[in-house]
PDB file of C-alpha atoms in Angstrom:
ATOM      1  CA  UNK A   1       0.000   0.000   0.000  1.00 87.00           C
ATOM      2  CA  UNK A   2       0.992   3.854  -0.817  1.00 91.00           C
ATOM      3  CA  UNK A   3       0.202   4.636   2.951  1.00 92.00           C
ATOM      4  CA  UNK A   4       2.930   2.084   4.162  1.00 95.00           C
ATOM      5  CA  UNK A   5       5.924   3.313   1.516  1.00 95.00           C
ATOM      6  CA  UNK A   6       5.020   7.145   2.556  1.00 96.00           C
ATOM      7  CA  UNK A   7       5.638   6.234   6.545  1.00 96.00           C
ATOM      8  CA  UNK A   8       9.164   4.030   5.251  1.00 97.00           C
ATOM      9  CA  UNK A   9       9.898   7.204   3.192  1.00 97.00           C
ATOM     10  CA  UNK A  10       9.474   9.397   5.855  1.00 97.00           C
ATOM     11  CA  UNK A  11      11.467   7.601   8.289  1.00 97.00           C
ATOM     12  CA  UNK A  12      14.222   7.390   5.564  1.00 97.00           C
ATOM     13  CA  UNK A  13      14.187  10.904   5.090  1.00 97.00           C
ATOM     14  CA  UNK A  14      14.307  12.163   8.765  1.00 97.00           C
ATOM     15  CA  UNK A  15      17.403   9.569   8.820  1.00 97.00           C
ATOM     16  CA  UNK A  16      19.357  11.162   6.072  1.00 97.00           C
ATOM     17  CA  UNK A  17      18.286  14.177   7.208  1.00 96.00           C
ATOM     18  CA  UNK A  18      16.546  15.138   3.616  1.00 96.00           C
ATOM     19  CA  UNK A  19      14.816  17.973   5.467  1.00 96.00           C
ATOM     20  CA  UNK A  20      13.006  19.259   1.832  1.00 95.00           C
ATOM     21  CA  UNK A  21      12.304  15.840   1.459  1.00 97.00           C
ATOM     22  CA  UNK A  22      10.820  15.004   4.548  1.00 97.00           C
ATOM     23  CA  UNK A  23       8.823  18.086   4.959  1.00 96.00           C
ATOM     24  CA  UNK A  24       6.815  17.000   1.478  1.00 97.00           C
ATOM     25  CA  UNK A  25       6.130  13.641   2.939  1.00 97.00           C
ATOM     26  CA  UNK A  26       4.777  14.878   6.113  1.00 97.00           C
ATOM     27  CA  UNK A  27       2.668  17.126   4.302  1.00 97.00           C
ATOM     28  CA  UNK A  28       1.519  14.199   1.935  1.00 97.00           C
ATOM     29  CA  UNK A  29       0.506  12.710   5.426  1.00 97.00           C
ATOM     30  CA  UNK A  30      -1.335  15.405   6.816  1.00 97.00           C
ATOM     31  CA  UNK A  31      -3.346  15.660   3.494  1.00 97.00           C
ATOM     32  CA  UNK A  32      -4.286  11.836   3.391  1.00 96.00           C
ATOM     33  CA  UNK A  33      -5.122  11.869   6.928  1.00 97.00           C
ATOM     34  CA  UNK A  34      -7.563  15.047   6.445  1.00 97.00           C
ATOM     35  CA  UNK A  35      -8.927  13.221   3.730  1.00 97.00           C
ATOM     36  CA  UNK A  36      -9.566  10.209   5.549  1.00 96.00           C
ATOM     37  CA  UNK A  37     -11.119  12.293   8.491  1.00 97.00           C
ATOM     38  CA  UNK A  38     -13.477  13.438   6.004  1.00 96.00           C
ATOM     39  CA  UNK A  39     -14.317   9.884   4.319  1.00 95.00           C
ATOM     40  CA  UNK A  40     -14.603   8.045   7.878  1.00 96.00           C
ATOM     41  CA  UNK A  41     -12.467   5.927   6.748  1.00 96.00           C
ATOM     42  CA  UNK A  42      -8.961   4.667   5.557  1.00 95.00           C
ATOM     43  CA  UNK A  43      -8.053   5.446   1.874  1.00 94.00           C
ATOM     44  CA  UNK A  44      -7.270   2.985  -0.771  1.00 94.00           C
ATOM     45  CA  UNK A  45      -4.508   3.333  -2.763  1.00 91.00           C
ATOM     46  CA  UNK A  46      -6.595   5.403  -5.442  1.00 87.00           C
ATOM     47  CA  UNK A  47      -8.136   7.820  -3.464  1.00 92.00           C
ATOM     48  CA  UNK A  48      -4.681   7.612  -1.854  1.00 94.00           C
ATOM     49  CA  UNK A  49      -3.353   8.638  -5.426  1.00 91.00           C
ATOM     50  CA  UNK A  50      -6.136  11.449  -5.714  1.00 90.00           C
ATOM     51  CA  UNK A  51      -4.208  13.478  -2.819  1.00 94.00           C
ATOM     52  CA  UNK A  52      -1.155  12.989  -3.699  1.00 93.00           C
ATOM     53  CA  UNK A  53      -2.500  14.488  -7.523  1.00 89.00           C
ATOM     54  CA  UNK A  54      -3.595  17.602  -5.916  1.00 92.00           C
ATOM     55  CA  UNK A  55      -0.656  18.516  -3.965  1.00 95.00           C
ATOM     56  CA  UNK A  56       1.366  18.042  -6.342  1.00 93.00           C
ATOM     57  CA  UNK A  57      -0.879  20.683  -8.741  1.00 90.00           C
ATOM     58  CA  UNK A  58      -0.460  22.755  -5.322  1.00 95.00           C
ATOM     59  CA  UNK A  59       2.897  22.828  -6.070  1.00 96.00           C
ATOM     60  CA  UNK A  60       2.564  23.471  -9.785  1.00 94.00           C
ATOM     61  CA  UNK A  61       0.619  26.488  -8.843  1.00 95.00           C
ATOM     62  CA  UNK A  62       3.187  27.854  -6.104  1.00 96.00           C
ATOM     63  CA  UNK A  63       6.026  27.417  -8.603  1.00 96.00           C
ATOM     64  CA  UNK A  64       4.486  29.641 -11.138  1.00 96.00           C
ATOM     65  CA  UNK A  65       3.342  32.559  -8.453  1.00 96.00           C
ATOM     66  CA  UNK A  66       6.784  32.390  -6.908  1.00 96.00           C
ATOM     67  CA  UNK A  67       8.230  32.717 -10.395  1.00 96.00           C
ATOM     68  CA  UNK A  68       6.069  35.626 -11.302  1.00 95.00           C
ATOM     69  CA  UNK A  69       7.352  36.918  -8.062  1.00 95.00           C
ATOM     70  CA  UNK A  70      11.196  36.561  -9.261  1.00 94.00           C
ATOM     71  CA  UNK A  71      11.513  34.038  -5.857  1.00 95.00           C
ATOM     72  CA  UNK A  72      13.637  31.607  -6.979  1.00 95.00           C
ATOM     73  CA  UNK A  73      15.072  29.983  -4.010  1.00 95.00           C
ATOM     74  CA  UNK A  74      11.069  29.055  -3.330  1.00 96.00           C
ATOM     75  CA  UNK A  75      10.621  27.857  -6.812  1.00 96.00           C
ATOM     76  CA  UNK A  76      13.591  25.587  -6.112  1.00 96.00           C
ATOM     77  CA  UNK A  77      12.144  24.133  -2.961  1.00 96.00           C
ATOM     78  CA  UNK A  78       8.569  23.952  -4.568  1.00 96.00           C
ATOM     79  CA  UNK A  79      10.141  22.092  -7.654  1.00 97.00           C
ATOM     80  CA  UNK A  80      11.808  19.394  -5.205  1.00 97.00           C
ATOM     81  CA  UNK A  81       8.894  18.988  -3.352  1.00 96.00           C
ATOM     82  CA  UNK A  82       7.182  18.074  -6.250  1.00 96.00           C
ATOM     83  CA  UNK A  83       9.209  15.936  -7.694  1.00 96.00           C
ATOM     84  CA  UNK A  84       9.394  14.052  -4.517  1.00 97.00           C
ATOM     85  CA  UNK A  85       5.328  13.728  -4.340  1.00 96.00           C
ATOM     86  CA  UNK A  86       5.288  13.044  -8.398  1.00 94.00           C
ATOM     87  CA  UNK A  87       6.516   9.514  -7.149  1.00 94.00           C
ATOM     88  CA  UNK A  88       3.343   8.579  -6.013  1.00 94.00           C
ATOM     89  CA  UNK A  89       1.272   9.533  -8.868  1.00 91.00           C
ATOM     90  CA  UNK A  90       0.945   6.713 -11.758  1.00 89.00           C
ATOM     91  CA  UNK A  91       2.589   7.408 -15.374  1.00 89.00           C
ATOM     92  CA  UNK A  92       1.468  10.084 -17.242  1.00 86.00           C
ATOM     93  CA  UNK A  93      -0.104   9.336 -20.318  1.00 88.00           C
ATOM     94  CA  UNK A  94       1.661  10.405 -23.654  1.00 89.00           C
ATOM     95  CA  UNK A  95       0.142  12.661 -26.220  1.00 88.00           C
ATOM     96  CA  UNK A  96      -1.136   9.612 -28.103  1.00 92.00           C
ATOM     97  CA  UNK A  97      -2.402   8.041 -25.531  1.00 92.00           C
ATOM     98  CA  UNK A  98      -4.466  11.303 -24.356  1.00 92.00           C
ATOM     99  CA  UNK A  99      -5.488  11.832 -27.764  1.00 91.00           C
ATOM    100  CA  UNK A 100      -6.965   8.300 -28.157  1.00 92.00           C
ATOM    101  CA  UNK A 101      -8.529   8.390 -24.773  1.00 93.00           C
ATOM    102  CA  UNK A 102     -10.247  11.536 -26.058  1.00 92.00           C
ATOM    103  CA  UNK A 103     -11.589  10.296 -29.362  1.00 91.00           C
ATOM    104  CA  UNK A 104     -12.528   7.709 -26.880  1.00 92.00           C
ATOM    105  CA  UNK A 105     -15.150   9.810 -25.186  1.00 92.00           C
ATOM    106  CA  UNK A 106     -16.102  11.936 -27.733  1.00 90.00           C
ATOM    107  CA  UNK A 107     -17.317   8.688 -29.629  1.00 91.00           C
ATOM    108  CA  UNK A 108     -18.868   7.102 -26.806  1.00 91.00           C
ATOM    109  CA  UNK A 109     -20.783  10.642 -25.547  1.00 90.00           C
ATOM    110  CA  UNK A 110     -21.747  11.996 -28.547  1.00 89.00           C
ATOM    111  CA  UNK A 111     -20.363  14.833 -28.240  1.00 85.00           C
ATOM    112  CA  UNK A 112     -20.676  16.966 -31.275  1.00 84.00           C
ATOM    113  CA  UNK A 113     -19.386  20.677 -30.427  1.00 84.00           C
ATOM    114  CA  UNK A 114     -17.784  22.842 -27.554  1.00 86.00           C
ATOM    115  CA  UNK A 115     -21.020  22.564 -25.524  1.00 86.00           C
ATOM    116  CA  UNK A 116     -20.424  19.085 -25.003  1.00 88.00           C
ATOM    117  CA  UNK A 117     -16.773  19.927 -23.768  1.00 89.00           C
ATOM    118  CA  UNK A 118     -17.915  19.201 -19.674  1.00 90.00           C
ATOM    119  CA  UNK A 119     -19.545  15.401 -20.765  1.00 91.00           C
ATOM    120  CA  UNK A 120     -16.152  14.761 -22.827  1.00 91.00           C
ATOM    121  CA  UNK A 121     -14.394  16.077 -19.473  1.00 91.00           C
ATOM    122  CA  UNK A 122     -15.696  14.105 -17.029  1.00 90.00           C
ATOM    123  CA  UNK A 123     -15.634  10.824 -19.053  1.00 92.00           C
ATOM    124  CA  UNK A 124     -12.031  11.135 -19.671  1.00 92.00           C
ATOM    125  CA  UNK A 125     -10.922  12.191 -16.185  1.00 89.00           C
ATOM    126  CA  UNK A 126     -12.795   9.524 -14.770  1.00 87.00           C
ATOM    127  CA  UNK A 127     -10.793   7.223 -16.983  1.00 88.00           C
ATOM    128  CA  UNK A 128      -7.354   8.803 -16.544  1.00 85.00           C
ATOM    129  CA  UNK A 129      -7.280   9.031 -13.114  1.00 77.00           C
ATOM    130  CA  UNK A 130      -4.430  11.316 -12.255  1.00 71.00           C
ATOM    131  CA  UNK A 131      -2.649  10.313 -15.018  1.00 83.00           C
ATOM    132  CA  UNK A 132      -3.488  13.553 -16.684  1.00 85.00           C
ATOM    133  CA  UNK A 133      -3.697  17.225 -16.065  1.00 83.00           C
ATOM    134  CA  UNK A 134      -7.440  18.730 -16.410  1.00 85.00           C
ATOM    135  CA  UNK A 135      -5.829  21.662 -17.999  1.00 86.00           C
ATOM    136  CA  UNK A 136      -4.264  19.339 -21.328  1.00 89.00           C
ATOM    137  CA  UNK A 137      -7.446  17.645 -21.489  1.00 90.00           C
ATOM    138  CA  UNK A 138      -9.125  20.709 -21.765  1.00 92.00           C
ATOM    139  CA  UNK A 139      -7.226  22.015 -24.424  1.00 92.00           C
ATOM    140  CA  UNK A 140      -7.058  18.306 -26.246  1.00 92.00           C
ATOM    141  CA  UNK A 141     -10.957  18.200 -26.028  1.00 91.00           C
ATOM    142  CA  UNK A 142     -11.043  21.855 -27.223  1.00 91.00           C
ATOM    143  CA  UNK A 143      -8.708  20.674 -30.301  1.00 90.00           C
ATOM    144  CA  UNK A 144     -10.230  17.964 -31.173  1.00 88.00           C
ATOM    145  CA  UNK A 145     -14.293  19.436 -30.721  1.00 85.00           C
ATOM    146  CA  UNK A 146     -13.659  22.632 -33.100  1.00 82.00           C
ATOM    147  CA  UNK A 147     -11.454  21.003 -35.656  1.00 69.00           C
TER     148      UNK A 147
END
């Protein structure tokens, strides 16, 4: 289980004394555990995934304030914070792969123009499961709608 390799990871870290490192993990924690607060319940490894996916678009987004900011000695800790969490997330698909998962839904929803962008959405998200960020499907569905 994901939950098990985070608490090894952690105690590796605070070992080696990986203090960017370990700071990331403990946050990882403190997410999953909120989240499992909320469920009433422990997480599987896929909601489990679903956490780790949105801290590690948390980071995305601090990375490009702090470089609009011109702080790049937080961009560099951001960046290695998520690269540590990116470990947990499953491989991204490729461009084909997104593209074919696309054509996917479009086929199988109907969809016909840009008002059926949100069905298109939801089917392939649902699919990709982290794998993906909502932003390139958007602009894959957007493509592939109006062309």
């Amino acid at each position: 289980m994901l939950k098990e390799r985070l608490a090894a990871e952690m105690r590796a870290a605070l070992k080696a004394g990986e203090k960017i490192k370990l700071g990331a993990l403990r946050l990882l924690s403190a997410s999953a555990k909120n989240r499992e607060v909320e469920l009433r319940r422990p997480l599987n490894d896929d909601e489990f995934v679903e956490v780790a996916a949105r801290e590690v678009k948390r980071r995305k987004e601090a990375i490009e304030a702090y470089s609009g900011a011109g702080r790049d000695d937080l961009v560099a800790k951001e960046t290695e914070e998520q690269r540590v969490l990116e470990t947990y997330l499953p491989a991204a698909l490729s461009g084909e792969e997104l593209t074919a998962l696309v054509d996917e839904a479009i086929s199988a929803t109907g969809a016909s123009d840009l008002g059926d962008l949100g069905k298109v959405m939801g089917y392939v998200m649902s699919k990709a499961k982290g794998r993906v960020d909502g932003k390139e499907v958007q602009m894959k569905v957007r493509e592939l709608l109006a062309g």
